[in-house]
Amino acid sequence: MNAPLAERIRPKSLDDYISQQHLVGKNGILTNHIKQGIIPSLILWGPPGIGKTTLANIIATESNRPFYTLSAISSGVKDVREVIEKAKKSGGLFTQKNPILFIDEIHRFSKSQQDSLLGAVEKGWVTLIGATTENPSFEVIPALLSRCQVYILNAFDKNDLIALLHRAIKVDENLSKKTIVLKETEALLQVSGGDARKLLNIFELLIASEEEIEITNELVLQKIQKNTVRYDKTGEQHYDIISAFIKSIRGSDPNAAVYWLARMIEGGEDVKFIARRMLISASEDIGNANPTALILANNTFQAVSVIGNPESRIILSQCAVYLANSAKSNASYLAIGEAQDLVRKTGDLSIPLHLRNAPTKLMKDLDYGKEYLYSHNYPNNFVAQEFLPKEISGTKLYEPGINSRENSFRDLLKQRWKNKYNY
């Protein structure tokens, strides 16, 4: 029986690898590592179906290193230690090329499993390549993460996916014998959700019994039955449903919020992923309209991290309902965006002398900190002075939201700063 199309046309070299030019292009950082023969331990982070496993294989092949692989889903600490022992022996005493240990879905490894990798990576017995769809700063222990370079793989764009289809038609022995015309690809790309592996599986299903075929949007929708109830936590609906969930919270609809939460829970979504997104929403969408929301969301994240399923659903529901019912403000979110934009436009403006630190006599002689007014020495712990570079003095970056708490902020700012910031 033939292997799936995605496996049959899996790239074997960097020349065949589509996309990720920032990593594997002519001057890409991984290309340079391979040319120099120096491969650091690294984490490949990106959405599913964009070639993380393929890239790890190519790195091993082109750097001529032994290659070992483990799946975080099915491997335990014992498996990790056994593979490390094999890798140590294959490395031998007369080679400087460490074996590569590839761990797919490394974010699913427990702390103890990740701990078991530390010694091997630190002592150079293996070069670790981990693949993850989740932010490694949340899911990989700091000690291991500090020993790895993190490289981000970008989602395939439309041109990448179409190029992949054309490559399949050209190089695959089965497809090259058929007459295939790609007249329309919009529906095909939409159904695949940007996942290259899923795209090729669907494509192969469409043409399986055909010798001549013209791919159209209508044909794709007729032949591919999408189960709209199914929740694919590694595919398109993973992103669409979490989007609907957060937008329901932002829109103050607790009914919709718990519905989308239930969809994720029933689909087996990682509870920490859900809690992490609520933590972001508590700051981005609620902010100082209700600072308690951030505290509750953070406590929720901590709680589900230690409790797990099925009880975590109760905590997640409580938090989601609270956030949905809370007053909303994105003022702080907008303020940091405005501030970053201003920094990019104005560059590194000089720091006013009175705000500078003066730990040495020379700095004091240069008037560092000389005219600084210590706020606590004045009534109500406030005294008007300049805190911005003179070139942007009076620039207002924070506009309080329209809610009871931030209305009080606005009144206080008017009282303190008069007309300086036009509150």
CSV table of C-alpha atoms in Angstrom, one decimal:
chain,number,residue,atom,x,y,z
A,1,MET,CA,0.0,0.0,0.0
A,2,ASN,CA,1.3,3.4,-1.0
A,3,ALA,CA,2.4,5.9,1.7
A,4,PRO,CA,0.3,9.1,2.0
A,5,LEU,CA,1.1,11.8,-0.6
A,6,ALA,CA,2.5,14.1,2.1
A,7,GLU,CA,5.0,11.4,3.0
A,8,ARG,CA,5.8,10.5,-0.7
A,9,ILE,CA,6.8,14.0,-1.6
A,10,ARG,CA,8.5,14.9,1.7
A,11,PRO,CA,11.5,17.1,0.8
A,12,LYS,CA,14.8,15.5,1.2
A,13,SER,CA,17.0,18.6,1.0
A,14,LEU,CA,16.9,22.3,1.6
A,15,ASP,CA,16.6,23.0,-2.1
A,16,ASP,CA,13.2,21.2,-2.1
A,17,TYR,CA,12.0,22.8,1.1
A,18,ILE,CA,9.2,25.3,0.5
A,19,SER,CA,8.9,28.5,2.5
A,20,GLN,CA,10.8,29.6,5.7
A,21,GLN,CA,13.4,31.5,3.7
A,22,HIS,CA,14.4,33.4,6.8
A,23,LEU,CA,15.7,30.0,8.1
A,24,VAL,CA,16.6,27.9,5.1
A,25,GLY,CA,17.0,30.4,2.3
A,26,LYS,CA,20.4,31.1,0.7
A,27,ASN,CA,21.4,33.3,3.6
A,28,GLY,CA,19.1,31.7,6.2
A,29,ILE,CA,20.4,31.1,9.7
A,30,LEU,CA,19.9,27.3,9.6
A,31,THR,CA,21.5,27.2,6.2
A,32,ASN,CA,24.6,28.9,7.5
A,33,HIS,CA,24.7,26.5,10.6
A,34,ILE,CA,24.6,23.5,8.3
A,35,LYS,CA,27.3,24.9,6.0
A,36,GLN,CA,29.5,25.5,9.0
A,37,GLY,CA,28.8,22.1,10.5
A,38,ILE,CA,27.7,23.7,13.8
A,39,ILE,CA,24.1,22.7,14.8
A,40,PRO,CA,22.9,24.1,18.1
A,41,SER,CA,20.1,22.5,20.1
A,42,LEU,CA,17.0,24.2,18.9
A,43,ILE,CA,13.2,24.5,19.2
A,44,LEU,CA,11.1,24.8,16.0
A,45,TRP,CA,7.9,26.7,16.9
A,46,GLY,CA,5.0,27.0,14.5
A,47,PRO,CA,1.5,25.9,13.5
A,48,PRO,CA,0.8,22.3,12.5
A,49,GLY,CA,1.6,21.0,9.1
A,50,ILE,CA,4.3,23.5,8.1
A,51,GLY,CA,7.3,21.0,7.9
A,52,LYS,CA,8.9,21.0,11.4
A,53,THR,CA,9.6,17.3,11.3
A,54,THR,CA,10.7,17.5,7.7
A,55,LEU,CA,13.1,20.3,8.5
A,56,ALA,CA,14.6,18.3,11.4
A,57,ASN,CA,15.2,15.3,9.1
A,58,ILE,CA,16.9,17.6,6.5
A,59,ILE,CA,19.1,19.1,9.1
A,60,ALA,CA,20.3,15.7,10.2
A,61,THR,CA,20.8,14.5,6.6
A,62,GLU,CA,22.7,17.5,5.3
A,63,SER,CA,24.9,17.7,8.4
A,64,ASN,CA,25.5,13.9,8.2
A,65,ARG,CA,24.5,13.1,11.8
A,66,PRO,CA,22.8,10.1,13.3
A,67,PHE,CA,19.1,10.8,13.8
A,68,TYR,CA,16.9,9.6,16.6
A,69,THR,CA,13.3,10.6,17.1
A,70,LEU,CA,10.7,10.4,20.0
A,71,SER,CA,7.1,11.4,20.2
A,72,ALA,CA,6.1,13.2,23.3
A,73,ILE,CA,2.7,11.6,23.1
A,74,SER,CA,3.9,8.0,23.4
A,75,SER,CA,7.4,8.3,25.1
A,76,GLY,CA,8.2,8.3,28.8
A,77,VAL,CA,11.3,9.1,30.8
A,78,LYS,CA,12.6,5.5,30.3
A,79,ASP,CA,12.3,5.9,26.5
A,80,VAL,CA,14.2,9.2,26.6
A,81,ARG,CA,17.1,7.6,28.6
A,82,GLU,CA,17.3,4.6,26.3
A,83,VAL,CA,17.5,6.8,23.2
A,84,ILE,CA,20.1,9.0,24.9
A,85,GLU,CA,22.3,5.9,25.6
A,86,LYS,CA,22.0,4.8,22.0
A,87,ALA,CA,22.9,8.3,20.8
A,88,LYS,CA,25.9,8.5,23.1
A,89,LYS,CA,27.2,5.2,21.6
A,90,SER,CA,26.5,6.3,18.0
A,91,GLY,CA,28.4,9.5,18.6
A,92,GLY,CA,31.5,7.6,19.4
A,93,LEU,CA,34.9,8.9,20.5
A,94,PHE,CA,36.2,9.9,17.0
A,95,THR,CA,33.5,12.2,15.7
A,96,GLN,CA,32.7,15.8,16.6
A,97,LYS,CA,29.2,15.5,15.2
A,98,ASN,CA,26.7,14.9,17.9
A,99,PRO,CA,23.7,12.7,17.1
A,100,ILE,CA,20.4,14.6,16.7
A,101,LEU,CA,17.5,13.7,19.0
A,102,PHE,CA,14.2,15.0,17.5
A,103,ILE,CA,11.2,15.3,19.8
A,104,ASP,CA,7.9,16.0,18.2
A,105,GLU,CA,5.4,17.9,20.2
A,106,ILE,CA,7.9,18.6,22.9
A,107,HIS,CA,5.4,20.9,24.7
A,108,ARG,CA,3.6,17.7,25.7
A,109,PHE,CA,6.6,16.4,27.7
A,110,SER,CA,6.2,16.6,31.4
A,111,LYS,CA,8.7,18.5,33.6
A,112,SER,CA,10.3,15.2,34.6
A,113,GLN,CA,10.6,14.1,30.9
A,114,GLN,CA,12.2,17.4,30.0
A,115,ASP,CA,14.5,17.2,33.0
A,116,SER,CA,15.8,13.9,31.7
A,117,LEU,CA,17.0,15.7,28.6
A,118,LEU,CA,19.1,18.3,30.4
A,119,GLY,CA,22.2,16.3,31.1
A,120,ALA,CA,22.5,15.0,27.5
A,121,VAL,CA,22.0,18.4,26.0
A,122,GLU,CA,24.4,20.2,28.5
A,123,LYS,CA,27.2,17.6,28.0
A,124,GLY,CA,26.8,17.5,24.3
A,125,TRP,CA,25.8,13.8,24.0
A,126,VAL,CA,23.0,14.9,21.7
A,127,THR,CA,21.9,17.9,19.8
A,128,LEU,CA,18.2,18.4,20.6
A,129,ILE,CA,15.7,19.5,18.0
A,130,GLY,CA,12.2,20.0,19.5
A,131,ALA,CA,9.0,20.8,17.5
A,132,THR,CA,6.1,22.6,19.1
A,133,THR,CA,2.9,24.3,18.1
A,134,GLU,CA,2.8,26.1,21.5
A,135,ASN,CA,4.8,29.0,22.8
A,136,PRO,CA,7.9,27.3,24.1
A,137,SER,CA,8.4,30.0,26.8
A,138,PHE,CA,5.3,28.6,28.4
A,139,GLU,CA,5.7,24.9,27.7
A,140,VAL,CA,9.4,24.2,27.9
A,141,ILE,CA,11.2,24.4,31.2
A,142,PRO,CA,13.5,27.4,31.6
A,143,ALA,CA,16.7,25.2,32.1
A,144,LEU,CA,16.1,23.4,28.8
A,145,LEU,CA,14.9,26.5,26.9
A,146,SER,CA,18.1,28.4,27.9
A,147,ARG,CA,20.1,25.7,26.2
A,148,CYS,CA,18.2,25.9,22.9
A,149,GLN,CA,17.8,28.4,20.1
A,150,VAL,CA,14.2,29.1,19.3
A,151,TYR,CA,13.3,29.4,15.6
A,152,ILE,CA,9.8,30.5,14.5
A,153,LEU,CA,8.3,28.8,11.4
A,154,ASN,CA,5.7,31.0,9.7
A,155,ALA,CA,2.4,29.7,8.5
A,156,PHE,CA,2.3,28.9,4.8
A,157,ASP,CA,0.8,31.7,2.7
A,158,LYS,CA,-1.4,31.1,-0.3
A,159,ASN,CA,1.6,31.0,-2.7
A,160,ASP,CA,3.4,28.5,-0.6
A,161,LEU,CA,0.5,26.1,-0.6
A,162,ILE,CA,-0.2,26.4,-4.3
A,163,ALA,CA,3.5,25.8,-5.0
A,164,LEU,CA,3.2,22.7,-2.8
A,165,LEU,CA,0.3,21.4,-4.9
A,166,HIS,CA,2.2,22.0,-8.2
A,167,ARG,CA,5.3,20.2,-6.8
A,168,ALA,CA,3.1,17.2,-5.8
A,169,ILE,CA,1.7,17.0,-9.3
A,170,LYS,CA,5.2,17.2,-10.8
A,171,VAL,CA,7.3,15.0,-8.6
A,172,ASP,CA,5.0,12.3,-7.3
A,173,GLU,CA,5.1,9.2,-9.4
A,174,ASN,CA,1.3,8.5,-9.2
A,175,LEU,CA,0.2,12.1,-9.7
A,176,SER,CA,2.6,12.8,-12.6
A,177,LYS,CA,0.7,10.2,-14.7
A,178,LYS,CA,-2.6,12.0,-14.3
A,179,THR,CA,-4.0,15.1,-16.0
A,180,ILE,CA,-4.7,17.6,-13.2
A,181,VAL,CA,-5.7,21.2,-13.7
A,182,LEU,CA,-5.8,23.5,-10.7
A,183,LYS,CA,-8.5,25.9,-12.0
A,184,GLU,CA,-9.6,27.1,-8.5
A,185,THR,CA,-7.9,26.6,-5.2
A,186,GLU,CA,-9.7,28.9,-2.7
A,187,ALA,CA,-12.0,26.2,-1.3
A,188,LEU,CA,-9.1,23.7,-1.1
A,189,LEU,CA,-6.9,26.0,0.8
A,190,GLN,CA,-9.7,27.1,3.1
A,191,VAL,CA,-10.7,23.5,4.0
A,192,SER,CA,-7.0,22.6,4.8
A,193,GLY,CA,-6.7,25.6,7.1
A,194,GLY,CA,-3.1,26.3,6.0
A,195,ASP,CA,-2.0,22.8,7.1
A,196,ALA,CA,0.2,21.4,4.3
A,197,ARG,CA,-0.2,17.8,5.4
A,198,LYS,CA,-4.0,18.2,5.5
A,199,LEU,CA,-4.0,20.0,2.2
A,200,LEU,CA,-2.1,17.1,0.5
A,201,ASN,CA,-4.3,14.5,2.1
A,202,ILE,CA,-7.5,16.2,0.9
A,203,PHE,CA,-5.9,16.7,-2.6
A,204,GLU,CA,-5.1,13.0,-2.8
A,205,LEU,CA,-8.6,12.1,-1.8
A,206,LEU,CA,-10.0,14.3,-4.6
A,207,ILE,CA,-8.0,12.8,-7.3
A,208,ALA,CA,-7.8,9.2,-6.1
A,209,SER,CA,-10.0,7.6,-8.7
A,210,GLU,CA,-9.6,10.1,-11.4
A,211,GLU,CA,-7.2,10.1,-14.4
A,212,GLU,CA,-8.3,13.5,-15.6
A,213,ILE,CA,-9.6,16.1,-13.2
A,214,GLU,CA,-10.1,19.9,-13.0
A,215,ILE,CA,-10.0,21.2,-9.4
A,216,THR,CA,-12.7,23.8,-8.8
A,217,ASN,CA,-14.2,25.3,-5.6
A,218,GLU,CA,-17.5,23.6,-6.3
A,219,LEU,CA,-15.9,20.2,-6.7
A,220,VAL,CA,-14.0,20.5,-3.4
A,221,LEU,CA,-17.2,21.5,-1.5
A,222,GLN,CA,-19.1,18.6,-3.1
A,223,LYS,CA,-16.6,15.9,-2.3
A,224,ILE,CA,-15.2,17.1,1.0
A,225,GLN,CA,-17.7,16.9,3.8
A,226,LYS,CA,-16.7,19.1,6.6
A,227,ASN,CA,-17.9,18.1,10.1
A,228,THR,CA,-18.6,21.6,11.6
A,229,VAL,CA,-19.2,20.1,15.0
A,230,ARG,CA,-15.8,18.4,15.2
A,231,TYR,CA,-13.1,20.3,17.0
A,232,ASP,CA,-9.6,19.7,15.7
A,233,LYS,CA,-7.3,21.1,18.3
A,234,THR,CA,-4.3,21.0,16.0
A,235,GLY,CA,-6.0,22.5,12.9
A,236,GLU,CA,-8.1,25.3,11.7
A,237,GLN,CA,-10.9,25.1,14.3
A,238,HIS,CA,-8.3,25.3,17.1
A,239,TYR,CA,-7.7,29.0,16.1
A,240,ASP,CA,-11.3,29.8,15.0
A,241,ILE,CA,-13.0,28.6,18.2
A,242,ILE,CA,-10.5,30.3,20.5
A,243,SER,CA,-11.1,33.4,18.5
A,244,ALA,CA,-14.9,33.1,18.9
A,245,PHE,CA,-14.4,32.5,22.6
A,246,ILE,CA,-12.2,35.6,23.2
A,247,LYS,CA,-14.5,37.7,21.1
A,248,SER,CA,-17.5,36.6,23.1
A,249,ILE,CA,-15.7,37.6,26.3
A,250,ARG,CA,-14.8,40.9,24.8
A,251,GLY,CA,-18.4,41.4,23.7
A,252,SER,CA,-19.7,40.7,27.2
A,253,ASP,CA,-21.7,37.6,26.3
A,254,PRO,CA,-21.2,35.0,29.0
A,255,ASN,CA,-23.6,32.6,27.3
A,256,ALA,CA,-21.6,32.5,24.1
A,257,ALA,CA,-18.3,32.4,26.1
A,258,VAL,CA,-19.3,29.2,28.0
A,259,TYR,CA,-20.6,27.6,24.8
A,260,TRP,CA,-17.3,28.1,23.0
A,261,LEU,CA,-15.5,27.0,26.2
A,262,ALA,CA,-17.6,23.8,26.1
A,263,ARG,CA,-16.7,23.2,22.5
A,264,MET,CA,-13.0,23.3,23.4
A,265,ILE,CA,-13.3,21.2,26.5
A,266,GLU,CA,-15.3,18.5,24.7
A,267,GLY,CA,-12.7,18.6,21.9
A,268,GLY,CA,-9.9,17.9,24.4
A,269,GLU,CA,-8.2,21.3,24.2
A,270,ASP,CA,-5.3,21.9,26.6
A,271,VAL,CA,-6.8,23.7,29.6
A,272,LYS,CA,-3.6,25.7,30.1
A,273,PHE,CA,-4.0,27.1,26.6
A,274,ILE,CA,-7.5,28.2,27.3
A,275,ALA,CA,-6.5,29.8,30.7
A,276,ARG,CA,-3.5,31.5,29.0
A,277,ARG,CA,-5.7,33.2,26.5
A,278,MET,CA,-8.1,34.4,29.2
A,279,LEU,CA,-5.1,35.8,31.0
A,280,ILE,CA,-4.2,37.9,27.9
A,281,SER,CA,-7.9,38.9,27.5
A,282,ALA,CA,-8.1,40.1,31.1
A,283,SER,CA,-5.3,42.6,30.4
A,284,GLU,CA,-6.1,43.5,26.7
A,285,ASP,CA,-9.9,43.7,26.9
A,286,ILE,CA,-10.6,44.6,30.5
A,287,GLY,CA,-7.4,46.2,31.9
A,288,ASN,CA,-7.8,48.9,34.5
A,289,ALA,CA,-11.6,49.0,34.1
A,290,ASN,CA,-11.4,46.0,36.6
A,291,PRO,CA,-7.8,45.1,37.6
A,292,THR,CA,-9.2,42.2,39.6
A,293,ALA,CA,-9.9,40.4,36.3
A,294,LEU,CA,-6.2,39.9,35.7
A,295,ILE,CA,-5.7,38.5,39.2
A,296,LEU,CA,-8.6,36.1,38.8
A,297,ALA,CA,-7.3,35.0,35.3
A,298,ASN,CA,-3.8,34.5,36.7
A,299,ASN,CA,-5.2,32.4,39.6
A,300,THR,CA,-7.2,30.4,37.1
A,301,PHE,CA,-4.1,29.6,35.1
A,302,GLN,CA,-2.3,28.5,38.2
A,303,ALA,CA,-5.2,26.4,39.4
A,304,VAL,CA,-5.8,24.5,36.1
A,305,SER,CA,-2.1,23.8,35.9
A,306,VAL,CA,-2.2,21.8,39.1
A,307,ILE,CA,-5.8,20.4,39.0
A,308,GLY,CA,-6.2,19.2,35.4
A,309,ASN,CA,-9.3,17.6,34.0
A,310,PRO,CA,-12.2,17.2,34.5
A,311,GLU,CA,-12.5,19.7,37.4
A,312,SER,CA,-10.7,22.4,35.5
A,313,ARG,CA,-13.8,23.0,33.5
A,314,ILE,CA,-15.5,24.5,36.5
A,315,ILE,CA,-12.7,27.0,37.2
A,316,LEU,CA,-12.4,27.9,33.5
A,317,SER,CA,-16.2,28.5,33.4
A,318,GLN,CA,-16.1,30.7,36.5
A,319,CYS,CA,-13.3,32.8,35.0
A,320,ALA,CA,-14.9,33.1,31.6
A,321,VAL,CA,-18.2,34.2,33.0
A,322,TYR,CA,-16.5,36.8,35.3
A,323,LEU,CA,-14.5,38.2,32.4
A,324,ALA,CA,-17.5,38.4,30.1
A,325,ASN,CA,-19.5,40.3,32.7
A,326,SER,CA,-16.7,42.6,33.6
A,327,ALA,CA,-16.4,46.3,32.6
A,328,LYS,CA,-14.2,46.6,29.5
A,329,SER,CA,-11.2,48.8,28.6
A,330,ASN,CA,-8.4,48.4,26.0
A,331,ALA,CA,-6.8,51.7,27.1
A,332,SER,CA,-3.6,50.2,28.4
A,333,TYR,CA,-3.4,47.9,25.3
A,334,LEU,CA,-3.7,51.0,23.0
A,335,ALA,CA,-1.3,53.0,25.1
A,336,ILE,CA,1.6,50.6,24.8
A,337,GLY,CA,0.9,50.3,21.0
A,338,GLU,CA,1.1,54.1,20.7
A,339,ALA,CA,4.2,54.3,22.8
A,340,GLN,CA,6.0,51.6,20.8
A,341,ASP,CA,5.0,53.4,17.6
A,342,LEU,CA,6.4,56.6,19.0
A,343,VAL,CA,9.7,55.0,19.9
A,344,ARG,CA,10.0,53.5,16.4
A,345,LYS,CA,9.4,57.0,14.9
A,346,THR,CA,11.6,59.0,17.3
A,347,GLY,CA,14.4,56.6,18.1
A,348,ASP,CA,16.5,56.7,21.3
A,349,LEU,CA,15.8,60.2,22.6
A,350,SER,CA,18.1,61.6,25.3
A,351,ILE,CA,17.0,60.9,28.9
A,352,PRO,CA,16.5,64.1,30.8
A,353,LEU,CA,19.4,64.6,33.2
A,354,HIS,CA,17.3,64.9,36.3
A,355,LEU,CA,15.9,61.4,35.7
A,356,ARG,CA,19.3,59.7,35.2
A,357,ASN,CA,20.8,57.4,37.8
A,358,ALA,CA,23.9,58.9,39.5
A,359,PRO,CA,25.8,56.1,41.3
A,360,THR,CA,29.3,57.6,40.9
A,361,LYS,CA,30.8,61.0,41.7
A,362,LEU,CA,31.6,61.7,38.0
A,363,MET,CA,27.9,61.2,37.1
A,364,LYS,CA,26.9,63.6,40.0
A,365,ASP,CA,29.5,66.1,38.7
A,366,LEU,CA,27.8,65.9,35.3
A,367,ASP,CA,24.5,66.8,37.0
A,368,TYR,CA,22.9,63.4,36.6
A,369,GLY,CA,19.8,63.4,38.9
A,370,LYS,CA,20.5,66.9,40.1
A,371,GLU,CA,17.1,68.6,39.7
A,372,TYR,CA,15.0,65.5,40.3
A,373,LEU,CA,12.1,66.2,42.7
A,374,TYR,CA,11.3,63.3,45.1
A,375,SER,CA,7.5,62.9,44.9
A,376,HIS,CA,7.1,61.6,48.4
A,377,ASN,CA,8.5,64.9,49.8
A,378,TYR,CA,5.4,66.8,48.5
A,379,PRO,CA,1.7,66.9,49.4
A,380,ASN,CA,-0.3,63.9,48.2
A,381,ASN,CA,3.1,62.4,47.0
A,382,PHE,CA,3.0,64.4,43.8
A,383,VAL,CA,4.9,67.3,42.3
A,384,ALA,CA,4.7,68.4,38.7
A,385,GLN,CA,8.0,67.8,36.8
A,386,GLU,CA,9.0,66.5,33.3
A,387,PHE,CA,9.3,62.8,32.8
A,388,LEU,CA,9.5,62.6,29.0
A,389,PRO,CA,12.3,63.6,26.7
A,390,LYS,CA,12.0,67.3,25.8
A,391,GLU,CA,11.3,66.5,22.1
A,392,ILE,CA,8.0,64.7,23.0
A,393,SER,CA,7.0,66.7,26.1
A,394,GLY,CA,3.3,66.7,26.6
A,395,THR,CA,2.6,63.7,24.4
A,396,LYS,CA,-0.5,61.8,25.6
A,397,LEU,CA,-0.2,58.1,25.1
A,398,TYR,CA,-2.8,56.8,27.6
A,399,GLU,CA,-6.4,57.7,27.1
A,400,PRO,CA,-8.6,56.4,30.0
A,401,GLY,CA,-11.5,54.2,29.0
A,402,ILE,CA,-15.1,55.2,29.6
A,403,ASN,CA,-15.8,53.3,32.8
A,404,SER,CA,-16.2,54.2,36.5
A,405,ARG,CA,-12.6,53.3,37.5
A,406,GLU,CA,-10.9,54.9,34.6
A,407,ASN,CA,-13.1,58.0,34.8
A,408,SER,CA,-11.6,58.5,38.2
A,409,PHE,CA,-8.2,58.1,36.7
A,410,ARG,CA,-9.1,60.8,34.2
A,411,ASP,CA,-10.2,63.2,36.9
A,412,LEU,CA,-7.0,62.6,38.9
A,413,LEU,CA,-4.8,63.2,35.8
A,414,LYS,CA,-6.7,66.5,35.1
A,415,GLN,CA,-6.2,67.6,38.7
A,416,ARG,CA,-2.5,66.7,38.7
A,417,TRP,CA,-1.3,67.7,35.3
A,418,LYS,CA,-3.8,70.5,34.5
A,419,ASN,CA,-3.7,71.1,30.7
A,420,LYS,CA,-0.4,69.4,30.0
A,421,TYR,CA,-1.8,66.2,28.6
A,422,ASN,CA,-5.3,67.6,27.7
A,423,TYR,CA,-7.3,65.1,29.7
